[in-house]
CSV table of C-alpha atoms in Angstrom, one decimal:
chain,number,residue,atom,x,y,z
A,14,MET,CA,0.0,0.0,0.0
A,15,ALA,CA,2.8,2.4,0.9
A,16,GLY,CA,4.4,1.8,-2.5
A,17,ARG,CA,1.3,2.6,-4.3
A,18,ARG,CA,0.9,5.8,-2.4
A,19,VAL,CA,4.5,6.9,-3.2
A,20,LYS,CA,3.7,6.6,-6.9
A,21,SER,CA,0.5,8.5,-6.4
A,22,VAL,CA,2.2,11.4,-4.5
A,23,ILE,CA,5.2,11.7,-6.8
A,24,ASN,CA,4.7,10.4,-10.3
A,25,GLU,CA,1.0,11.0,-10.9
A,26,VAL,CA,1.4,14.6,-10.0
A,27,ALA,CA,4.3,14.9,-12.5
A,28,LEU,CA,2.2,13.3,-15.2
A,29,VAL,CA,-0.8,15.5,-14.7
A,30,GLU,CA,1.3,18.7,-14.5
A,31,SER,CA,4.0,18.1,-17.2
A,32,GLN,CA,3.1,18.0,-20.9
A,33,ALA,CA,6.6,17.0,-21.8
A,34,LEU,CA,6.4,14.0,-19.5
A,35,ARG,CA,3.0,13.0,-20.8
A,36,GLN,CA,4.4,13.1,-24.4
A,37,SER,CA,7.0,10.5,-23.5
A,38,PHE,CA,4.2,8.0,-22.7
A,39,THR,CA,1.9,8.6,-25.7
A,40,GLU,CA,3.0,5.4,-27.5
A,41,ARG,CA,2.1,3.1,-24.7
A,42,THR,CA,-1.6,2.7,-25.6
A,43,GLU,CA,-1.6,-0.9,-24.5
A,44,ALA,CA,-2.0,0.5,-21.0
A,45,LEU,CA,-5.7,1.3,-21.8
A,46,ASP,CA,-6.6,-2.4,-22.5
A,47,ARG,CA,-4.5,-3.7,-19.6
A,48,VAL,CA,-6.8,-1.6,-17.2
A,49,LYS,CA,-10.2,-1.9,-19.0
A,50,THR,CA,-11.4,-2.8,-22.5
A,51,LEU,CA,-11.7,0.3,-24.7
A,52,SER,CA,-14.5,0.0,-27.2
A,53,LEU,CA,-13.8,1.5,-30.6
A,54,LEU,CA,-16.0,2.7,-33.4
A,55,PRO,CA,-16.6,0.2,-36.3
A,56,ASN,CA,-13.6,1.6,-38.2
A,57,GLY,CA,-11.4,0.2,-35.4
A,58,MET,CA,-9.5,3.5,-35.0
A,59,HIS,CA,-11.6,6.1,-33.3
A,60,VAL,CA,-13.6,6.7,-30.2
A,61,THR,CA,-16.4,9.3,-29.6
A,62,THR,CA,-16.4,11.7,-26.7
A,63,ALA,CA,-19.3,9.8,-25.1
A,64,MET,CA,-17.2,6.6,-25.4
A,65,VAL,CA,-14.2,8.3,-23.8
A,66,ALA,CA,-16.4,9.4,-20.9
A,67,ALA,CA,-17.8,5.9,-20.5
A,68,TYR,CA,-14.3,4.4,-20.4
A,69,PHE,CA,-13.2,6.7,-17.6
A,70,GLU,CA,-16.6,6.6,-15.9
A,71,VAL,CA,-17.0,10.4,-15.8
A,72,ALA,CA,-19.6,12.7,-17.2
A,73,GLU,CA,-19.3,13.7,-20.9
A,74,THR,CA,-19.0,17.4,-19.8
A,75,VAL,CA,-15.8,16.5,-17.9
A,76,VAL,CA,-14.2,15.3,-21.1
A,77,ASN,CA,-15.5,18.3,-23.1
A,78,ASN,CA,-14.0,20.7,-20.5
A,79,LEU,CA,-10.7,18.9,-20.7
A,80,LEU,CA,-10.7,19.1,-24.5
A,81,SER,CA,-11.2,22.9,-24.3
A,82,ARG,CA,-8.3,23.3,-21.8
A,83,HIS,CA,-5.9,21.0,-23.6
A,84,ARG,CA,-7.0,21.1,-27.2
A,85,GLU,CA,-3.7,21.9,-28.8
A,86,GLU,CA,-2.0,19.0,-26.9
A,87,LEU,CA,-4.8,16.6,-27.8
A,88,GLU,CA,-4.8,17.6,-31.5
A,89,SER,CA,-1.0,17.0,-31.6
A,90,ASN,CA,-1.7,13.4,-30.6
A,91,GLY,CA,-4.4,12.8,-33.2
A,92,LEU,CA,-7.7,14.4,-32.0
A,93,ARG,CA,-9.8,15.6,-34.9
A,94,VAL,CA,-13.1,17.5,-34.9
A,95,ILE,CA,-15.0,16.8,-38.2
A,96,ARG,CA,-17.8,18.9,-39.7
A,97,GLY,CA,-19.7,19.4,-42.8
A,98,ALA,CA,-19.1,17.1,-45.7
A,99,GLU,CA,-16.4,15.1,-43.8
A,100,LEU,CA,-18.9,14.5,-41.0
A,101,GLN,CA,-21.6,13.4,-43.4
A,102,GLU,CA,-19.3,11.0,-45.1
A,103,PHE,CA,-18.1,9.6,-41.8
A,104,LYS,CA,-21.7,9.1,-40.6
A,105,GLU,CA,-22.6,7.3,-43.9
A,106,LEU,CA,-19.6,5.0,-44.0
A,107,ILE,CA,-19.1,4.2,-40.3
A,108,LEU,CA,-22.2,5.0,-38.2
A,109,SER,CA,-25.1,4.4,-40.5
A,110,SER,CA,-25.2,0.7,-39.8
A,111,TYR,CA,-25.3,1.3,-36.0
A,112,PRO,CA,-27.7,4.2,-35.5
A,113,GLU,CA,-28.8,3.0,-32.0
A,114,SER,CA,-25.3,2.3,-30.7
A,115,TYR,CA,-23.7,5.6,-31.9
A,116,PRO,CA,-26.0,8.7,-31.7
A,117,GLN,CA,-25.8,10.8,-34.9
A,118,PRO,CA,-24.0,14.1,-34.3
A,119,ARG,CA,-25.6,17.3,-35.7
A,120,SER,CA,-22.9,19.8,-36.6
A,121,SER,CA,-19.6,18.4,-35.4
A,122,MET,CA,-18.0,15.3,-33.9
A,123,ALA,CA,-14.7,14.8,-32.0
A,124,LEU,CA,-12.8,11.7,-33.1
A,125,TRP,CA,-10.4,10.4,-30.4
A,126,THR,CA,-7.6,8.0,-31.2
A,127,ARG,CA,-6.1,5.6,-28.7
A,128,ARG,CA,-3.2,8.0,-28.2
A,129,THR,CA,-5.6,10.8,-27.3
A,130,VAL,CA,-7.6,8.6,-24.9
A,131,LEU,CA,-4.3,7.7,-23.2
A,132,ASN,CA,-3.6,11.5,-23.1
A,133,VAL,CA,-6.8,12.0,-21.3
A,134,ALA,CA,-5.8,9.3,-18.8
A,135,MET,CA,-2.8,11.4,-17.9
A,136,LEU,CA,-4.9,14.5,-17.5
A,137,LEU,CA,-8.0,13.4,-15.6
A,138,ARG,CA,-7.5,14.0,-11.9
A,139,ASP,CA,-10.6,12.5,-10.4
A,140,SER,CA,-11.2,9.3,-12.4
A,141,LYS,CA,-10.3,6.0,-10.8
A,142,VAL,CA,-9.8,4.4,-14.2
A,143,ALA,CA,-7.4,7.2,-15.2
A,144,ARG,CA,-5.5,6.6,-12.0
A,145,ARG,CA,-5.2,2.9,-12.7
A,146,VAL,CA,-3.9,3.7,-16.2
A,147,ARG,CA,-1.3,6.1,-14.8
A,148,THR,CA,-0.2,3.5,-12.3
A,149,TYR,CA,0.3,0.9,-15.0
A,150,LEU,CA,2.4,3.4,-17.1
A,151,LEU,CA,4.6,4.2,-14.1
A,152,ASP,CA,5.1,0.5,-13.2
A,153,VAL,CA,6.2,-0.1,-16.8
A,154,GLU,CA,8.5,2.9,-16.7
A,155,HIS,CA,10.2,1.7,-13.5
A,156,SER,CA,10.8,-1.7,-15.0
A,157,SER,CA,12.0,-0.3,-18.3
A,158,ARG,CA,14.4,2.1,-16.6
A,159,ALA,CA,15.9,-0.8,-14.6
A,160,HIS,CA,16.3,-2.9,-17.7
A,161,SER,CA,17.9,0.0,-19.7
A,162,LEU,CA,20.5,0.5,-16.9
A,163,THR,CA,21.6,-3.1,-17.1
A,164,VAL,CA,21.4,-3.7,-20.9
A,165,ASP,CA,25.1,-2.9,-21.5
A,166,ALA,CA,26.4,-5.0,-18.7
A,167,PRO,CA,29.0,-7.7,-19.4
A,168,GLN,CA,27.6,-11.2,-20.0
A,169,PRO,CA,27.3,-13.5,-17.0
A,170,ALA,CA,28.9,-16.9,-16.6
A,171,ASN,CA,27.2,-19.9,-18.0
A,172,ASP,CA,26.2,-21.6,-14.7
A,173,VAL,CA,22.8,-20.7,-13.2
A,174,GLU,CA,24.2,-19.6,-9.8
A,175,SER,CA,26.6,-17.1,-11.5
A,176,LEU,CA,23.8,-15.9,-13.6
A,177,ASP,CA,21.5,-15.2,-10.7
A,178,ALA,CA,24.3,-13.5,-8.7
A,179,HIS,CA,25.3,-11.3,-11.7
A,180,ILE,CA,21.7,-10.2,-12.4
A,181,THR,CA,21.0,-9.5,-8.8
A,182,ARG,CA,24.2,-7.4,-8.4
A,183,LEU,CA,23.5,-5.4,-11.5
A,184,SER,CA,19.9,-4.8,-10.6
A,185,GLU,CA,20.8,-3.7,-7.1
A,186,GLU,CA,23.4,-1.3,-8.5
A,187,SER,CA,20.9,0.1,-11.0
A,188,PHE,CA,18.2,0.7,-8.4
A,189,THR,CA,20.6,2.2,-6.0
A,190,ARG,CA,21.6,4.7,-8.7
A,191,LEU,CA,17.9,5.3,-9.5
A,192,LEU,CA,17.1,5.8,-5.8
A,193,GLY,CA,19.9,8.3,-5.2
A,194,THR,CA,19.4,10.4,-8.4
A,195,THR,CA,15.7,10.4,-9.0
A,196,VAL,CA,13.3,9.2,-6.3
A,197,VAL,CA,14.9,10.5,-3.1
A,198,PRO,CA,15.6,14.0,-4.5
A,199,ILE,CA,12.0,14.3,-5.6
A,200,LEU,CA,10.8,13.2,-2.1
A,201,ASN,CA,13.2,15.7,-0.5
A,202,ALA,CA,11.8,18.5,-2.5
A,203,LEU,CA,8.3,17.5,-1.6
A,204,ILE,CA,9.2,17.4,2.1
A,205,GLU,CA,10.7,20.8,2.0
A,206,THR,CA,7.6,22.4,0.3
A,207,SER,CA,4.9,20.5,2.2
A,208,SER,CA,3.9,21.3,5.7
A,209,GLU,CA,0.7,19.3,6.2
A,210,GLN,CA,2.0,16.0,4.8
A,211,GLN,CA,5.7,16.3,5.8
A,212,ARG,CA,5.6,13.4,8.3
A,213,GLU,CA,3.8,11.1,5.9
A,214,LEU,CA,6.3,12.0,3.1
A,215,ILE,CA,9.2,11.2,5.4
A,216,SER,CA,7.7,7.9,6.2
A,217,LEU,CA,7.1,7.2,2.5
A,218,ARG,CA,10.7,8.0,1.7
A,219,GLU,CA,11.9,5.3,4.1
A,220,ASN,CA,9.8,2.8,2.1
A,221,VAL,CA,11.2,3.7,-1.3
A,222,GLN,CA,14.0,1.2,-1.1
A,223,GLN,CA,11.6,-1.6,-0.3
A,224,ILE,CA,9.5,-0.8,-3.4
A,225,GLU,CA,12.5,-0.8,-5.6
A,226,GLN,CA,13.6,-4.2,-4.2
A,227,ARG,CA,10.2,-5.6,-5.2
A,228,LEU,CA,10.7,-4.4,-8.7
A,229,VAL,CA,14.2,-5.9,-8.8
A,230,ARG,CA,12.7,-9.3,-7.9
A,231,HIS,CA,10.2,-8.9,-10.7
A,232,ASP,CA,12.9,-7.9,-13.2
A,233,ILE,CA,15.0,-11.0,-12.2
A,234,GLN,CA,12.0,-13.3,-12.6
A,235,LEU,CA,11.2,-11.9,-16.1
A,236,ARG,CA,14.8,-12.3,-17.1
A,237,ARG,CA,14.8,-16.0,-16.0
A,238,LEU,CA,11.6,-16.6,-18.0
A,239,GLN,CA,13.0,-15.0,-21.1
A,240,LEU,CA,16.3,-16.9,-20.8
A,241,ALA,CA,14.5,-20.2,-20.4
A,242,GLN,CA,12.5,-19.5,-23.5
A,243,GLU,CA,15.6,-18.6,-25.5
A,244,GLN,CA,17.4,-21.7,-24.4
A,245,ARG,CA,14.6,-24.1,-25.0
A,246,PRO,CA,15.3,-26.2,-28.1
A,247,LEU,CA,12.9,-25.6,-30.9
A,248,THR,CA,11.4,-28.7,-32.7
A,249,GLY,CA,8.8,-29.5,-35.2
A,250,VAL,CA,6.5,-27.3,-37.2
A,251,MET,CA,6.5,-24.4,-34.8
A,252,ALA,CA,10.3,-24.3,-34.8
A,253,SER,CA,10.3,-23.4,-38.5
A,254,ILE,CA,7.5,-20.9,-38.0
A,255,ASP,CA,9.3,-19.1,-35.2
A,256,ALA,CA,12.3,-18.7,-37.4
A,257,MET,CA,10.3,-16.9,-40.1
A,258,ASN,CA,10.2,-13.2,-40.5
A,259,TRP,CA,6.8,-11.5,-41.0
A,260,ARG,CA,6.9,-11.7,-44.8
A,261,GLU,CA,7.7,-15.4,-44.7
A,262,PHE,CA,5.0,-15.9,-42.1
A,263,GLU,CA,2.3,-14.3,-44.2
A,264,GLN,CA,3.4,-16.4,-47.2
A,265,HIS,CA,3.1,-19.5,-45.0
A,266,ILE,CA,-0.4,-18.7,-44.0
A,267,ALA,CA,-1.3,-17.9,-47.6
A,268,GLY,CA,0.0,-21.3,-48.6
A,269,LEU,CA,-2.2,-23.0,-45.9
A,270,LEU,CA,-5.2,-21.2,-47.3
A,271,ARG,CA,-4.5,-22.3,-50.8
A,272,ARG,CA,-3.9,-25.8,-49.6
A,273,ASP,CA,-7.4,-25.7,-48.1
A,274,ASP,CA,-9.0,-24.8,-51.4
A,275,CYS,CA,-9.3,-21.0,-50.8
A,276,THR,CA,-9.2,-19.0,-54.0
A,277,GLY,CA,-8.1,-15.5,-55.0
A,278,ILE,CA,-5.6,-15.4,-52.1
A,279,GLU,CA,-3.7,-12.1,-52.1
A,280,VAL,CA,-0.8,-11.2,-49.7
A,281,HIS,CA,-0.5,-7.5,-49.2
A,282,GLY,CA,3.1,-7.5,-48.1
A,283,GLY,CA,2.9,-5.1,-45.2
A,284,SER,CA,1.3,-2.2,-47.1
A,285,GLY,CA,-2.0,-3.7,-46.3
A,286,ASP,CA,-5.4,-3.4,-47.9
A,287,ARG,CA,-7.3,-1.3,-45.4
A,288,GLY,CA,-5.6,-3.2,-42.6
A,289,ALA,CA,-5.8,-6.7,-44.1
A,290,ASP,CA,-2.6,-8.9,-44.4
A,291,ILE,CA,-4.3,-11.5,-46.6
A,292,THR,CA,-7.6,-11.4,-48.6
A,293,GLY,CA,-9.4,-14.0,-50.7
A,294,TYR,CA,-12.4,-16.4,-50.8
A,295,THR,CA,-13.1,-19.7,-49.1
A,296,ALA,CA,-13.8,-22.8,-51.2
A,297,ASP,CA,-17.6,-22.0,-51.0
A,298,GLY,CA,-17.2,-18.4,-52.1
A,299,ARG,CA,-17.3,-16.5,-48.8
A,300,ARG,CA,-15.2,-13.3,-48.5
A,301,LEU,CA,-12.1,-13.9,-46.4
A,302,VAL,CA,-9.8,-11.5,-44.5
A,303,VAL,CA,-6.8,-12.6,-42.5
A,304,GLN,CA,-4.5,-10.8,-40.0
A,305,CYS,CA,-1.1,-12.4,-39.3
A,306,LYS,CA,1.1,-11.7,-36.3
A,307,ASN,CA,4.4,-13.6,-35.7
A,308,PHE,CA,4.9,-12.4,-32.1
A,309,ALA,CA,7.3,-13.9,-29.6
A,310,PRO,CA,5.6,-17.0,-27.9
A,311,TYR,CA,5.6,-15.4,-24.5
A,312,ARG,CA,3.6,-12.3,-25.8
A,313,SER,CA,-0.2,-12.2,-26.1
A,314,VAL,CA,-2.6,-10.6,-28.6
A,315,TRP,CA,-4.5,-8.0,-26.5
A,316,SER,CA,-8.0,-6.8,-26.8
A,317,GLY,CA,-7.0,-3.5,-28.5
A,318,GLU,CA,-5.3,-5.4,-31.3
A,319,MET,CA,-8.4,-7.6,-31.7
A,320,GLN,CA,-10.7,-4.6,-31.8
A,321,LYS,CA,-8.6,-3.0,-34.5
A,322,PHE,CA,-9.0,-6.2,-36.6
A,323,VAL,CA,-12.8,-6.1,-36.0
A,324,GLY,CA,-12.7,-2.7,-37.8
A,325,THR,CA,-10.8,-4.3,-40.7
A,326,LYS,CA,-13.4,-7.1,-40.9
A,327,THR,CA,-16.2,-4.5,-41.0
A,328,LEU,CA,-14.4,-2.4,-43.7
A,329,HIS,CA,-13.9,-5.5,-45.9
A,330,ARG,CA,-17.5,-6.7,-45.3
A,331,ALA,CA,-15.8,-10.1,-44.7
A,332,ASP,CA,-17.9,-13.3,-44.2
A,333,VAL,CA,-14.9,-15.0,-42.6
A,334,ALA,CA,-12.3,-13.2,-40.5
A,335,VAL,CA,-9.2,-15.1,-39.2
A,336,TYR,CA,-6.6,-13.7,-36.8
A,337,VAL,CA,-3.5,-15.9,-36.8
A,338,ALA,CA,-0.8,-15.5,-34.2
A,339,THR,CA,2.3,-17.4,-33.0
A,340,CYS,CA,1.3,-16.6,-29.4
A,341,PRO,CA,-1.8,-16.9,-27.1
A,342,PHE,CA,-4.7,-14.4,-27.1
A,343,SER,CA,-5.7,-12.6,-23.9
A,344,ARG,CA,-9.1,-13.5,-22.4
A,345,GLU,CA,-10.5,-10.2,-23.4
A,346,ALA,CA,-9.3,-10.6,-27.0
A,347,LEU,CA,-10.9,-14.0,-27.2
A,348,ASP,CA,-14.2,-12.7,-25.8
A,349,ILE,CA,-14.3,-10.0,-28.5
A,350,ALA,CA,-13.5,-12.5,-31.2
A,351,MET,CA,-16.3,-14.7,-30.1
A,352,GLN,CA,-18.8,-11.8,-30.0
A,353,VAL,CA,-18.1,-10.6,-33.5
A,354,GLY,CA,-17.3,-13.9,-35.2
A,355,VAL,CA,-13.5,-13.8,-35.6
A,356,THR,CA,-11.6,-17.1,-35.6
A,357,ALA,CA,-8.6,-16.7,-33.3
A,358,VAL,CA,-5.8,-19.1,-34.4
A,359,HIS,CA,-3.5,-19.3,-31.4
A,360,ARG,CA,-0.1,-21.1,-31.3
A,361,GLY,CA,-1.5,-24.5,-30.6
A,362,LEU,CA,-4.1,-24.3,-33.3
A,363,LEU,CA,-1.6,-22.9,-35.8
A,364,ASP,CA,0.7,-25.9,-35.1
A,365,ALA,CA,-2.2,-28.3,-35.9
A,366,TRP,CA,-3.3,-26.3,-39.0
A,367,SER,CA,0.3,-26.2,-40.3
A,368,GLY,CA,0.6,-30.0,-39.6
A,369,GLY,CA,-2.3,-30.8,-42.0
A,370,ALA,CA,-5.5,-30.2,-40.0
A,371,LYS,CA,-8.1,-27.8,-41.6
A,372,LEU,CA,-9.7,-24.9,-39.8
A,373,GLN,CA,-13.3,-25.5,-39.0
A,374,VAL,CA,-14.3,-22.1,-40.4
A,375,LEU,CA,-12.8,-23.0,-43.8
A,376,LYS,CA,-14.7,-26.3,-44.1
């Protein structure tokens, strides 16, 4: 509990007050889905003001007021307000099929990107959801900073005990440096300027080292997991798939589709066709769209990535949508896939498909 309060007193204040600091976090949009599923419009790219308010569990007027105060910053991160012919076209292409779900705006409409929603999370003071997003961002920043401080260290010995000792020593040195140059000076400044909370801040300062030690243990465990994954011998079909680059992986999936009697298979080679990696038709003539991701096996496909593909499925008016990944899918991503009719091909199913089995959706 004390560790959580330290981050609240120090880091959240900095995020809310410093635009430069907020800007350094704008690419970490995965934080939104780690805290709560962010629903997107059917195009898979935008969110309305009402949807932003619903995500953060605040009134829509709160979001509008924040937009007025920080419009320049939000627009620099992708916020757009559309009007006139552009608004009419957006309503016809995106909203017309869902009139009850998405109220039709009259004269203008704010379109929020995931980056701008994350920007809101770093500005809203009184939203519990926003605080949870900030906490996630700051946890990741702590871990990343610790890792970056050790990345150029000399390689450890081969035996496990030497590896553990080496990682532990490097991590302790890194966090000692972090403690002395960043955390403690900030706490000292707060103690000097605060009268009402001085005693509490002094107590929190004494707990900082314990917090950092917990993060050290987390970093060591993560390193062990990654090392074990790297050292595990690869065998069978998945070994060859893991060795592929993204182009080779897309061609492999295209080959499986052709093997299973799909026709008109086109691989879009990274440029994409409105977000699709592969398009074509099933043996019985249904329109097919496929997303391919050759992620590391210990990664997961998150709900935001699945939601984006849902938008691609809608744009292509696909009858069959397949999301193929060399890793697992998060529970939230699988829930979304089931709701909208996307076939999620995880690592195990990919192994079977590559080995000769046929996907049920292609039969």
